[in-house]
PDB file of C-alpha atoms in Angstrom:
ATOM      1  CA  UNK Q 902    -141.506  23.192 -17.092  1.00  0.00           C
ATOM      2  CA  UNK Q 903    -140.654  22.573 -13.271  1.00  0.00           C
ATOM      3  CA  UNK Q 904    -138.090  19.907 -12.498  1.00  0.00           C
ATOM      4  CA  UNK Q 905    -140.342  17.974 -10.436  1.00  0.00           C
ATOM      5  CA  UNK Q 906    -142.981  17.782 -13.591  1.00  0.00           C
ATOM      6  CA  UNK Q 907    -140.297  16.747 -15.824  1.00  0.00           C
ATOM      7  CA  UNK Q 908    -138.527  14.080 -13.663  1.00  0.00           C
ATOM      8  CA  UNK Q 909    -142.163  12.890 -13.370  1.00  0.00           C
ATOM      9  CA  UNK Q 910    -142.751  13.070 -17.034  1.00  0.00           C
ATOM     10  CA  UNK Q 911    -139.710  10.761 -17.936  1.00  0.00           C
ATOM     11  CA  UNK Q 912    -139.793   8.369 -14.839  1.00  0.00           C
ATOM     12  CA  UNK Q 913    -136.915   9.730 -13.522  1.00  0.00           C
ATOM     13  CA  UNK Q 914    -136.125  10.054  -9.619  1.00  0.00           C
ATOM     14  CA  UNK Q 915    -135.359  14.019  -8.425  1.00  0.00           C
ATOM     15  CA  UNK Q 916    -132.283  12.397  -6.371  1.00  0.00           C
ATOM     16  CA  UNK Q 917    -130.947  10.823  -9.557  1.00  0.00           C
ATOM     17  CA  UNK Q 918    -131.288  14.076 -11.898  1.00  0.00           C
ATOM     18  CA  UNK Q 919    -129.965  16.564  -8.887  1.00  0.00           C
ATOM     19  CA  UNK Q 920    -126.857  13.910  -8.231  1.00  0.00           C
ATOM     20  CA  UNK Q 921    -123.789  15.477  -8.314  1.00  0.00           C
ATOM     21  CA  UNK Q 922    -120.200  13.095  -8.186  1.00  0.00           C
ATOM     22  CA  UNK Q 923    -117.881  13.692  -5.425  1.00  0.00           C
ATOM     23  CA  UNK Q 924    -114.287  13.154  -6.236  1.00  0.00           C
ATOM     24  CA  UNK Q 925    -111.808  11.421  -4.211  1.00  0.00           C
ATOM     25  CA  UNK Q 926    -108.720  13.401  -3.061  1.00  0.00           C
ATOM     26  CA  UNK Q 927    -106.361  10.870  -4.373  1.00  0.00           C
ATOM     27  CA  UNK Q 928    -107.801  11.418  -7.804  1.00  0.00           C
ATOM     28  CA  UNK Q 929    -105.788  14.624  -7.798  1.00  0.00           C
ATOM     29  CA  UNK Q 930    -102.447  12.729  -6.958  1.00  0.00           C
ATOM     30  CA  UNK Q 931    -103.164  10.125  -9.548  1.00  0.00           C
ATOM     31  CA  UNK Q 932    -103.936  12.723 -12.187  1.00  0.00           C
ATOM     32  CA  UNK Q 933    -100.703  14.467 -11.011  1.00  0.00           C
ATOM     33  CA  UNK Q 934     -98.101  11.598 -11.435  1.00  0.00           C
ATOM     34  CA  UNK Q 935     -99.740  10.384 -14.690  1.00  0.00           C
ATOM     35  CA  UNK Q 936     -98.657  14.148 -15.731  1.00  0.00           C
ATOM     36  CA  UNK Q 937     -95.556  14.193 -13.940  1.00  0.00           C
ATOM     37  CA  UNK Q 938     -94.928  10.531 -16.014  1.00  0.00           C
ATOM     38  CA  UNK Q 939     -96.361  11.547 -19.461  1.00  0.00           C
ATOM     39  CA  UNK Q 940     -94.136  14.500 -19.201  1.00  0.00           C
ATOM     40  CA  UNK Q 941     -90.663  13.109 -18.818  1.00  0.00           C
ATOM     41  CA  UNK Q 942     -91.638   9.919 -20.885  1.00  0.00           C
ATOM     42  CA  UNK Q 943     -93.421  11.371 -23.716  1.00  0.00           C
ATOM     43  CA  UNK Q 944     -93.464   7.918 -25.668  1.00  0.00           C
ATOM     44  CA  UNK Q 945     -95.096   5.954 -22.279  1.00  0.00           C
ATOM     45  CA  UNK Q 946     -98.817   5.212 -22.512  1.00  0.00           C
ATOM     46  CA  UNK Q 947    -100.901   3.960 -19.647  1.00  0.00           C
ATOM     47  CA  UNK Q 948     -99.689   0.339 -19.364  1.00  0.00           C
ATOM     48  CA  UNK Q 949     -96.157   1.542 -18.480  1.00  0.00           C
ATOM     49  CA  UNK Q 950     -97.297   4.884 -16.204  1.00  0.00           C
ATOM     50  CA  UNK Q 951     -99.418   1.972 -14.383  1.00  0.00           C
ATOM     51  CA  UNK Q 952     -96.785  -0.412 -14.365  1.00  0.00           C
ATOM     52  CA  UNK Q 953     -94.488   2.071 -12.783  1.00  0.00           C
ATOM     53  CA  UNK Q 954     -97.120   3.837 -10.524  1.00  0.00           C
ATOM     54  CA  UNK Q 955     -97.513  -0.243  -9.460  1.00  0.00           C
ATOM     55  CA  UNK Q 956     -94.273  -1.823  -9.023  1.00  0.00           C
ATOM     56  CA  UNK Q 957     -91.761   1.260  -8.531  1.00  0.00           C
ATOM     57  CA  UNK Q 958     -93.887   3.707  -6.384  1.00  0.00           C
ATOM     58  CA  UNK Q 959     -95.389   0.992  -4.467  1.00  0.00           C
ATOM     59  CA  UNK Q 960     -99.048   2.117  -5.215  1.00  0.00           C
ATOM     60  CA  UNK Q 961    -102.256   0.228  -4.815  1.00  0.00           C
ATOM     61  CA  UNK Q 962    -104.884   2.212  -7.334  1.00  0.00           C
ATOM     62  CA  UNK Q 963    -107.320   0.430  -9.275  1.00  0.00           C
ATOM     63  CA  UNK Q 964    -106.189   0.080 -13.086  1.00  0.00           C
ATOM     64  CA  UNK Q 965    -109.912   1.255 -13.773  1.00  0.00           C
ATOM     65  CA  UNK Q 966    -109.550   4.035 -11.870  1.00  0.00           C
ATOM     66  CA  UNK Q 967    -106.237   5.211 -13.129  1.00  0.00           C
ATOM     67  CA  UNK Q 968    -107.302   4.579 -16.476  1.00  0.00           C
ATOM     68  CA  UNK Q 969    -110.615   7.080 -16.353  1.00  0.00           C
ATOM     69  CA  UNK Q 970    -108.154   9.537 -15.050  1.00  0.00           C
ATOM     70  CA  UNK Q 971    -106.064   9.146 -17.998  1.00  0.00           C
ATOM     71  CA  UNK Q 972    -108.466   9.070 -20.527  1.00  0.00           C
ATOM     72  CA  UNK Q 973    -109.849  12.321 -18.540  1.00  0.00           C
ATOM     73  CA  UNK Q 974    -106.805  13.832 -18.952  1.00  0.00           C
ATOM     74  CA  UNK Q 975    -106.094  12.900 -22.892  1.00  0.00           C
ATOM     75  CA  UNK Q 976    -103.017  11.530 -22.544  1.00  0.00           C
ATOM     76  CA  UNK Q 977    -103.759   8.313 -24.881  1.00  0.00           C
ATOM     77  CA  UNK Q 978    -100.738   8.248 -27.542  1.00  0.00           C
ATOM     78  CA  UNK Q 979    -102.002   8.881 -31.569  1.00  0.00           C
ATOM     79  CA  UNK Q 980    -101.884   5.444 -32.956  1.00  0.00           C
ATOM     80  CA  UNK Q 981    -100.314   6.284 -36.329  1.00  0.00           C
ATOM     81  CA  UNK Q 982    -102.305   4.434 -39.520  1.00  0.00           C
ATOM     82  CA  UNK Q 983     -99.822   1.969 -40.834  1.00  0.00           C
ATOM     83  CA  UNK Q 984     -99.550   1.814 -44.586  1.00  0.00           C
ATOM     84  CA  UNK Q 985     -99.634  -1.159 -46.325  1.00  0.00           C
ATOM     85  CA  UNK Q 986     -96.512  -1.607 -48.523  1.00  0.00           C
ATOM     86  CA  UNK Q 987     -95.779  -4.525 -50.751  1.00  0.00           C
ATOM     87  CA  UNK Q 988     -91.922  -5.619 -49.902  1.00  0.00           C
ATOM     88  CA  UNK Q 989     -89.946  -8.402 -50.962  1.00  0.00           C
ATOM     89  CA  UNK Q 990     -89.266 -11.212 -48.124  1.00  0.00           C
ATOM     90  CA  UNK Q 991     -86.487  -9.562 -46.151  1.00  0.00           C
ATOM     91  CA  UNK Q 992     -83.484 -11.977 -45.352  1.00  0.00           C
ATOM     92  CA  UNK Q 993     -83.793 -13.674 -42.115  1.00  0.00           C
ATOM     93  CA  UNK Q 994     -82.552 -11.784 -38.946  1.00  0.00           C
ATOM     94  CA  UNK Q 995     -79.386 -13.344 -37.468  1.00  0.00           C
ATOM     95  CA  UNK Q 996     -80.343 -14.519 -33.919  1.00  0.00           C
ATOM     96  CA  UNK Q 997     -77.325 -15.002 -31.476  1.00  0.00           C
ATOM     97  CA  UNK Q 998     -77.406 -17.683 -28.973  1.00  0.00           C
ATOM     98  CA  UNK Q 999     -75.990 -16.053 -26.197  1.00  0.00           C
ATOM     99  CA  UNK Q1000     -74.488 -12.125 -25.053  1.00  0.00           C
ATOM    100  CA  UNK Q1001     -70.902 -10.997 -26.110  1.00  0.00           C
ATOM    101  CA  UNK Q1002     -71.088 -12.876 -29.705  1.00  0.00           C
ATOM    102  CA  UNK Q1003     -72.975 -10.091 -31.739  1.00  0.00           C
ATOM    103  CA  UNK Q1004     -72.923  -6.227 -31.685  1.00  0.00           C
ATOM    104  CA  UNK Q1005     -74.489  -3.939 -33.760  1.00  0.00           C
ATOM    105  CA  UNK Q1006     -73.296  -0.055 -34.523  1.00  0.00           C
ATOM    106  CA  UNK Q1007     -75.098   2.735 -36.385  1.00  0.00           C
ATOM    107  CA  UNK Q1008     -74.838   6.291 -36.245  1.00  0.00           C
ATOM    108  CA  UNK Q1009     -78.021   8.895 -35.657  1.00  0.00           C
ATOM    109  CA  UNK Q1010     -78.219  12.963 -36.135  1.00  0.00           C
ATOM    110  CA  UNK Q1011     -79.584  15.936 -33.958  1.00  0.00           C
ATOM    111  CA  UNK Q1012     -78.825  19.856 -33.693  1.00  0.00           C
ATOM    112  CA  UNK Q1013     -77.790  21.722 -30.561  1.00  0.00           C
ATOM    113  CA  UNK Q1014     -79.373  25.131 -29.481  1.00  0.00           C
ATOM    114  CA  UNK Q1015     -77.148  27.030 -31.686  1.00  0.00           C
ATOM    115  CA  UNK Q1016     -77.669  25.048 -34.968  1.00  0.00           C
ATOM    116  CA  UNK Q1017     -74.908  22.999 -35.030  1.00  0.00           C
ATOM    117  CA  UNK Q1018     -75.311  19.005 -35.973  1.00  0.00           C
ATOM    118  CA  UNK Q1019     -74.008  16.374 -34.110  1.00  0.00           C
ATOM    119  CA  UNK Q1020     -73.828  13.032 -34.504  1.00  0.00           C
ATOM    120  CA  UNK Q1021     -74.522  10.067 -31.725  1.00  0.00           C
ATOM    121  CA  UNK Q1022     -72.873   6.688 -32.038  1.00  0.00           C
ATOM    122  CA  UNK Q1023     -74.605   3.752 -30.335  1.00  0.00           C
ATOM    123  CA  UNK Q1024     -73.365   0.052 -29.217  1.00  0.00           C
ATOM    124  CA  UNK Q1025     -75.287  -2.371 -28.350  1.00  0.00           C
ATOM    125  CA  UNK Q1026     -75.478  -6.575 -27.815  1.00  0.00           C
ATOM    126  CA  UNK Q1027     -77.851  -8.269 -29.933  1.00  0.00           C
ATOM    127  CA  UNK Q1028     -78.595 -10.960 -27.854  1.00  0.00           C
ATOM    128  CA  UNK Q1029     -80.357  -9.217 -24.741  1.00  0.00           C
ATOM    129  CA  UNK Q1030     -80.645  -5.470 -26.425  1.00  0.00           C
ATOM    130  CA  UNK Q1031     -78.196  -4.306 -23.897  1.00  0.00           C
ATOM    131  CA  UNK Q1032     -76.767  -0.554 -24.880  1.00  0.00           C
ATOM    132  CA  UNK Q1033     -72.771  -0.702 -24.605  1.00  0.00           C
ATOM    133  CA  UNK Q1034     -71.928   2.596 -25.643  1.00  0.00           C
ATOM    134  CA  UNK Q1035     -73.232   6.006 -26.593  1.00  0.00           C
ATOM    135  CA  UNK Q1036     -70.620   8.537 -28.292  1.00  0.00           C
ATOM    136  CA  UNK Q1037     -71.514  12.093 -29.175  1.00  0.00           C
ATOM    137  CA  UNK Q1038     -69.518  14.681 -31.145  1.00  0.00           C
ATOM    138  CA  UNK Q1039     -69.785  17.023 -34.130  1.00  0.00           C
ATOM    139  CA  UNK Q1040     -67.808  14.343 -36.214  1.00  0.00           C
ATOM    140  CA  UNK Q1041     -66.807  10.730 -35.662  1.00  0.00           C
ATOM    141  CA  UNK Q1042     -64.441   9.202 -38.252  1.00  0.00           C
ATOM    142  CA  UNK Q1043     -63.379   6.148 -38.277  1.00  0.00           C
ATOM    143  CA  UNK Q1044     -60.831   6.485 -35.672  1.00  0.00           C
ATOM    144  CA  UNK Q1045     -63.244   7.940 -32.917  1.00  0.00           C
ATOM    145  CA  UNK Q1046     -65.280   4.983 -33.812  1.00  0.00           C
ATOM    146  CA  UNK Q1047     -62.341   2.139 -33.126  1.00  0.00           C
ATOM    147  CA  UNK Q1048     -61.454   4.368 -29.658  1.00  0.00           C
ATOM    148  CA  UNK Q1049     -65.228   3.695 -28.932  1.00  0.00           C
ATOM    149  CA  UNK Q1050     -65.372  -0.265 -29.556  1.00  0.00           C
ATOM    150  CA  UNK Q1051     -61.739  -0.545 -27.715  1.00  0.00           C
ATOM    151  CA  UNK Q1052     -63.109   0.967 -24.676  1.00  0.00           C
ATOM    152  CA  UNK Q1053     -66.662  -1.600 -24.915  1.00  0.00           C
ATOM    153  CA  UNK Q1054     -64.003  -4.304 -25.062  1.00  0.00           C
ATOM    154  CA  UNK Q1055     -61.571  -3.376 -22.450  1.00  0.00           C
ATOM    155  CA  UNK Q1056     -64.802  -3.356 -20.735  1.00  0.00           C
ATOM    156  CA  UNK Q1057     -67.092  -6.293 -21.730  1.00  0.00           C
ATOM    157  CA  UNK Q1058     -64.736  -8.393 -23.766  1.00  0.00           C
ATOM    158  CA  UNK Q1059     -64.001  -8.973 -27.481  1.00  0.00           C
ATOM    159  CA  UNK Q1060     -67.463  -9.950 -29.446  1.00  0.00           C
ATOM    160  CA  UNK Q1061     -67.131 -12.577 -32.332  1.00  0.00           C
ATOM    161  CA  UNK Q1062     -68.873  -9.798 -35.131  1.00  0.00           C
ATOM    162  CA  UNK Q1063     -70.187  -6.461 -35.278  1.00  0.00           C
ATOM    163  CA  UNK Q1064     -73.142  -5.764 -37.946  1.00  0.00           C
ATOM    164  CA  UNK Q1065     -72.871  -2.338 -39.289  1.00  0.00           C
ATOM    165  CA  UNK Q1066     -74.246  -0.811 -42.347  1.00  0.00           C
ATOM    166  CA  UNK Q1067     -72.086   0.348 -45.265  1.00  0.00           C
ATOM    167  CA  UNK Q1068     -71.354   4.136 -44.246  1.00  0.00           C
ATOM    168  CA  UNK Q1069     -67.875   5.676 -44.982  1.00  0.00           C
ATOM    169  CA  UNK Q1070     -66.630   4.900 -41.310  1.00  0.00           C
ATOM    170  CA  UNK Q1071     -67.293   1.072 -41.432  1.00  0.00           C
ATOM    171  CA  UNK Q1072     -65.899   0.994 -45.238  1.00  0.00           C
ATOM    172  CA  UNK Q1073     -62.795   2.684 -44.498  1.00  0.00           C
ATOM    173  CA  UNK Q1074     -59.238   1.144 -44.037  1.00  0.00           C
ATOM    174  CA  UNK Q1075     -58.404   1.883 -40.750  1.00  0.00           C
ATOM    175  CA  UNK Q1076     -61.723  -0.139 -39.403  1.00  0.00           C
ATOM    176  CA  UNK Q1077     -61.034  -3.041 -41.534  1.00  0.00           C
ATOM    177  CA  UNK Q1078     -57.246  -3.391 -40.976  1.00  0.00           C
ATOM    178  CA  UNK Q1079     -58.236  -3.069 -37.212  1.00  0.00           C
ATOM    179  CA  UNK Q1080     -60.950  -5.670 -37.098  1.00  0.00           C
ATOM    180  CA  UNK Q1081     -58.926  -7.977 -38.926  1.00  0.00           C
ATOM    181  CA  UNK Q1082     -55.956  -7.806 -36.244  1.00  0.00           C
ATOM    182  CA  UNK Q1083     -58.593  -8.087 -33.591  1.00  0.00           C
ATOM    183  CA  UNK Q1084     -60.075 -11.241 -35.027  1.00  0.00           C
ATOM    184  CA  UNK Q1085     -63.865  -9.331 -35.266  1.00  0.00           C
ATOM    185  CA  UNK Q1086     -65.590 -10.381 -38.071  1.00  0.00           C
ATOM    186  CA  UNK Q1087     -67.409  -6.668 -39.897  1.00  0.00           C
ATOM    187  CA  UNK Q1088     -71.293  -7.847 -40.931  1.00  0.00           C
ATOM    188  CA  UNK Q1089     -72.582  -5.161 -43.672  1.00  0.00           C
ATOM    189  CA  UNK Q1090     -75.731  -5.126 -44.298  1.00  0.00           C
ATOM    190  CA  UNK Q1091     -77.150  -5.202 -47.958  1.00  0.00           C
ATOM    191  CA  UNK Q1092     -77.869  -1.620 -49.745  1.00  0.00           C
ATOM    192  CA  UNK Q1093     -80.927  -0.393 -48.562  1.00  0.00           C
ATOM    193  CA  UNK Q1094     -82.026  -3.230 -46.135  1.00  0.00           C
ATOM    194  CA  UNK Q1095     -81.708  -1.595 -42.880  1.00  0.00           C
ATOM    195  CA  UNK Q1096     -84.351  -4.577 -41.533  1.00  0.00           C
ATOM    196  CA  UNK Q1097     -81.177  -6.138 -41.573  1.00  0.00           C
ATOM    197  CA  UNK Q1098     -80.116  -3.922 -38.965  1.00  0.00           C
ATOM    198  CA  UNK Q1099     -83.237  -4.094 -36.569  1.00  0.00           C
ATOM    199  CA  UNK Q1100     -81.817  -4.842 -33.591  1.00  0.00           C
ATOM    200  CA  UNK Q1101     -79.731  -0.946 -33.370  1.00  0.00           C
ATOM    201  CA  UNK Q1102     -83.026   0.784 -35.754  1.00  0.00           C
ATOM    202  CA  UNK Q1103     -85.054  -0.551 -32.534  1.00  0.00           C
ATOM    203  CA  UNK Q1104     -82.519   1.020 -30.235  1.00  0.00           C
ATOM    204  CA  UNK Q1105     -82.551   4.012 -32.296  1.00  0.00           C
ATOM    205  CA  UNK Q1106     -85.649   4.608 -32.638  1.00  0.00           C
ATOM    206  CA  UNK Q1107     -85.928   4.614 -28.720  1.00  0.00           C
ATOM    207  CA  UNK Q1108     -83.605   7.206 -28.381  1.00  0.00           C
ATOM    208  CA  UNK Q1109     -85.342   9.246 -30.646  1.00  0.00           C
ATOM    209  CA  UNK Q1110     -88.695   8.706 -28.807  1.00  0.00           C
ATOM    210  CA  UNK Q1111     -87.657   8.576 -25.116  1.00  0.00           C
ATOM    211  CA  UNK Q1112     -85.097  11.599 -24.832  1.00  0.00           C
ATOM    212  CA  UNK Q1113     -82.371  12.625 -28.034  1.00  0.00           C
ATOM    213  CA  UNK Q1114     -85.122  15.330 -30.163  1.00  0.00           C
ATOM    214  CA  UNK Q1115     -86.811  16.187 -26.780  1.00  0.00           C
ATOM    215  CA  UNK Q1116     -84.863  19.172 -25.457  1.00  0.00           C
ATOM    216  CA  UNK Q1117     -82.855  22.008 -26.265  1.00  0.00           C
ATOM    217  CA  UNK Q1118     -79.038  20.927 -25.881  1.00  0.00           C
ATOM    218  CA  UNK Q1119     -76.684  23.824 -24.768  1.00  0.00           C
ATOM    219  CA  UNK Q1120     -73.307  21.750 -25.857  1.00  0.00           C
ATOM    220  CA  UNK Q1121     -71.906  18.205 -26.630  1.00  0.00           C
ATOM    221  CA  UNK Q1122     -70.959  18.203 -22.759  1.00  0.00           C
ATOM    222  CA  UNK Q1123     -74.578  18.286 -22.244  1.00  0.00           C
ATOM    223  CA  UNK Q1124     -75.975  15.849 -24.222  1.00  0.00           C
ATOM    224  CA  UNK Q1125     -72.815  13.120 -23.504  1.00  0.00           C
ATOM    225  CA  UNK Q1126     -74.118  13.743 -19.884  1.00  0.00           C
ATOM    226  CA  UNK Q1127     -77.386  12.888 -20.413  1.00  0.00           C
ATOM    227  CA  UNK Q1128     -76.684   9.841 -22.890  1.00  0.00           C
ATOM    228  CA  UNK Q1129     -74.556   8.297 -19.700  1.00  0.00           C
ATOM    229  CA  UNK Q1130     -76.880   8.657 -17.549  1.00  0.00           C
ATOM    230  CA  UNK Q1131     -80.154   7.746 -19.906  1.00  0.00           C
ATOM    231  CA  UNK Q1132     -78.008   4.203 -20.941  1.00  0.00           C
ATOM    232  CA  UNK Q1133     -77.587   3.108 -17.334  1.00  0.00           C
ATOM    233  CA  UNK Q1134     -81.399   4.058 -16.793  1.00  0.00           C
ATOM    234  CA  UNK Q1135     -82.139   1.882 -20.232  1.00  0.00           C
ATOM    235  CA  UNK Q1136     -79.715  -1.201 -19.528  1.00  0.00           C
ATOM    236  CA  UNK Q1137     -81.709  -1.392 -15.879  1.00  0.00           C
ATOM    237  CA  UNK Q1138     -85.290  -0.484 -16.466  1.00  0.00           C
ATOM    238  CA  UNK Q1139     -87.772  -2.910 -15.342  1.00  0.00           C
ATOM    239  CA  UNK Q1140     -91.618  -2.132 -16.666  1.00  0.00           C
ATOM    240  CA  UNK Q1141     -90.554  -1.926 -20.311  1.00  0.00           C
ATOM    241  CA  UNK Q1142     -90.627  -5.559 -22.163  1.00  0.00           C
ATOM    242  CA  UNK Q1143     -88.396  -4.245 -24.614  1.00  0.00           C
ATOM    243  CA  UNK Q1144     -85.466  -3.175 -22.052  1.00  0.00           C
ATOM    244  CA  UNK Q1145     -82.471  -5.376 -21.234  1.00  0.00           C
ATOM    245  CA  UNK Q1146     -83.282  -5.748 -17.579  1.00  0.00           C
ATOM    246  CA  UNK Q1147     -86.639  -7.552 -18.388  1.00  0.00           C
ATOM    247  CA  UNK Q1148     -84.870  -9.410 -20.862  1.00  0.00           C
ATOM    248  CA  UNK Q1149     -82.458 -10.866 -18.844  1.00  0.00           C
ATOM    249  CA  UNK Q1150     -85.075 -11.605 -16.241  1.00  0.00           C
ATOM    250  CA  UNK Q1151     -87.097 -14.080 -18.963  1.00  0.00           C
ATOM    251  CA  UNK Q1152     -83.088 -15.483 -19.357  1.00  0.00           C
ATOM    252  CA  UNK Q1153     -83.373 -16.400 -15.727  1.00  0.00           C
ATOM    253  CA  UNK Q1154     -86.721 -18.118 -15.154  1.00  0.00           C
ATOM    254  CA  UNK Q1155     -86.298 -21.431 -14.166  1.00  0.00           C
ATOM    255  CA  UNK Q1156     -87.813 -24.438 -16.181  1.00  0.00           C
ATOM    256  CA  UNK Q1157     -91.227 -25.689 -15.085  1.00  0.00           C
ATOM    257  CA  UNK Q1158     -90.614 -28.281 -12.271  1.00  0.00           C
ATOM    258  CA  UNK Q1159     -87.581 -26.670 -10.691  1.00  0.00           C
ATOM    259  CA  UNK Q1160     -86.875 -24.423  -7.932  1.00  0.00           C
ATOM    260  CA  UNK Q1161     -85.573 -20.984  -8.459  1.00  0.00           C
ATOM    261  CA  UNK Q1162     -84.933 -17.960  -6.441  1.00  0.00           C
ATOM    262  CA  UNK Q1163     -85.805 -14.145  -7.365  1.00  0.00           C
ATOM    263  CA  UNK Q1164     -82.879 -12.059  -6.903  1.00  0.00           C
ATOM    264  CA  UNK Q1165     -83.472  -9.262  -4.510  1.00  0.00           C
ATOM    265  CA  UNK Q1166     -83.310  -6.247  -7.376  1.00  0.00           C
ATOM    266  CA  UNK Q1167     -85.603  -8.306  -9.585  1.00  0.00           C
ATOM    267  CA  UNK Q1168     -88.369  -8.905  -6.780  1.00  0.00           C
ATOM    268  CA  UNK Q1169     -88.121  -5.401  -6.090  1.00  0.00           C
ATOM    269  CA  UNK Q1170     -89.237  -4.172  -9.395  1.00  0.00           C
ATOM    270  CA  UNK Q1171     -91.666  -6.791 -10.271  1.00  0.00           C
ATOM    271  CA  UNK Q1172     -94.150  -7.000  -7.225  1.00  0.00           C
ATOM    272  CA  UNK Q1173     -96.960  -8.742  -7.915  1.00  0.00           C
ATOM    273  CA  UNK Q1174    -100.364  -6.905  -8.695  1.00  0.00           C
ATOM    274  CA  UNK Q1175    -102.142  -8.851  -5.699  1.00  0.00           C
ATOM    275  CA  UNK Q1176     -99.605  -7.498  -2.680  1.00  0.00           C
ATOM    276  CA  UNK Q1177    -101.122  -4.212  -3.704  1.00  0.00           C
ATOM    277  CA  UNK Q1178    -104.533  -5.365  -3.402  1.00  0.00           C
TER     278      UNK Q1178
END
C-alpha cells in the first residue's frame, strides 16, 4: 500500500509520518561530559553529573534535556533490591555536638597489580564527616597506627575519643598505654555491631565506590598518591550532600531573621539554578 493511502487510511498527516528529528549540536557535548563524568565517578548518577555540569562548569542546559541524554545513553545506576532482614534495635548512634570531640578509625583491604594485599587506614571527625587521614601499607600494626593519629593531632588537635572496633591493633598494649597518657578515651564497638561504627562504614564504603577497587595500582607509592589527593578532593567537594564541605555549609546558615554573608568559595560552588536560566 502507498504511503499516501495509508496516512489517509489512519488520519495521519504525510508531514507527520515523513518527520525526521534534528539534533542540536550541543547534544553531542552534553552526551560527552555526562561520559567524561560517569567515567571517572562511576558511583555518580544524574543528580550529581547535573549538579556539577550546573554549578562547577557554569552550564545552563535544561535538566530535561540532560536527562533524555542520559537515559539515551544508559547510564542510570542498578538500584540494588534491598532485602528485608529482621534485626534487633541497634544501640543509638553517638552524635557529637561539635568537630574535634569524636573520631572514628577502621581499617579496609585491596590488592595491587602484582597480587599483593594492602591495607588502607582511614581517620575521620564524626561531627562534619571530615576525612583526617588516609594510611596505606602492606601492614599497619599498632605502632604505624599511633604514628598516624600523632600526626592528625599535631595537625588538628587532640580529640576527646576515638571509636574503633575491636581488631588486634586497637586491642593491643601499645594503643592503650598510649591513649591513656594522651588522655583519649578508646570507644569499641560491641562484637558484630559495626552500625555502631557508621560514621567510618559510610566513609568506607565511599572509598570503595568512588576510587580504592577502581584501578590497577602499580605500588603503595601509587595508591598513597592518589588517597592524598582523593581526601583533599572529598574534604572540599561541593554537589555531594554527604561531603564535609556541604556539611559545613548547613553549619553556617544563618537563623531565619538574620543577616548572613556567603563566603566567596561557597557562592562559587553553589550558584543558583536561575543565574543559569
Amino acid at each position: 500500500m502507498p504511503i499516501k493511502l495509508a496516512c489517509q487510511a489512519f488520519k495521519v498527516s504525510e508531514a507527520c509520518y515523513r518527520y525526521v528529528s534534528k539534533r542540536k549540536p550541543e547534544d553531542e557535548e552534553i552526551a560527552n561530559w555526562l561520559l567524561r563524568l560517569t567515567d571517572n565517578h562511576r558511583n555518580w548518577g544524574f543528580g550529581l553529573c547535573f549538579l556539577y555540569l550546573l554549578n562547577v562548569c557554569g552550564f545552563g542546559w535544561n535538566q530535561k534535556r540532560v536527562y533524555r541524554i542520559y537515559r539515551e545513553l544508559e547510564l542510570n545506576l542498578r538500584i540494588k533490591p534491598r532485602k528485608r532482614l529482621i534485626r534487633e534495635v541497634p544501640h543509638p548512634l553517638a552524635v557529637p555536638g561539635g568537630s574535634n570531640q569524636t573520631r572514628s578509625m577502621d581499617f579496609i583491604h585491596n590488592q595491587l597489580a602484582d597480587g599483593r594485599s594492602i591495607r588502607v587506614f582511614n581517620v575521620i571527625d564524626d561531627f562534619n564527616r571530615e576525612a583526617l587521614g588516609i594510611e596505606v601499607d602492606l601492614s599497619l600494626p599498632s605502632k604505624r597506627v599511633i604514628r598516624s593519629l600523632k600526626r592528625i593531632i599535631e595537625w588538628r588537635g587532640k580529640p576527646r575519643a576515638i571509636r574503633c572496633d575491636n581488631g588486634p591493633e586497637y586491642l593491643s598494649g601499645a594503643m592503650t598505654h598510649w591513649a591513656q597518657q594522651t588522655g583519649i578515651e578508646l570507644q569499641y564497638i560491641q562484637p558484630g555491631q559495626p552500625q555502631q561504627n557508621a560514621y567510618v562504614e559510610r566513609f568506607n564504603r565511599t572509598v570503595r565506590y568512588e576510587w580504592l577497587p577502581q584501578y590497577q595500582w602499580d605500588d603503595l607509592e601509587h595508591v598513597q598518591q592518589f588517597a592524598t589527593n582523593w581526601m583533599w578532593t572529598y574534604n572540599h567537594e561541593c554537589n555531594d550532600p554527604a561531603k564535609p564541605a556541604h556539611f559545613m555549609r548547613l553549619m553556617q546558615m544563618p537563623q531565619p531573621g538574620s543577616s548572613y554573608s556567603v563566603p566567596g568559595g561557597a557562592a562559587g560552588c553553589y550558584k543558583s539554578q536561575s543565574s543559569h536560566q
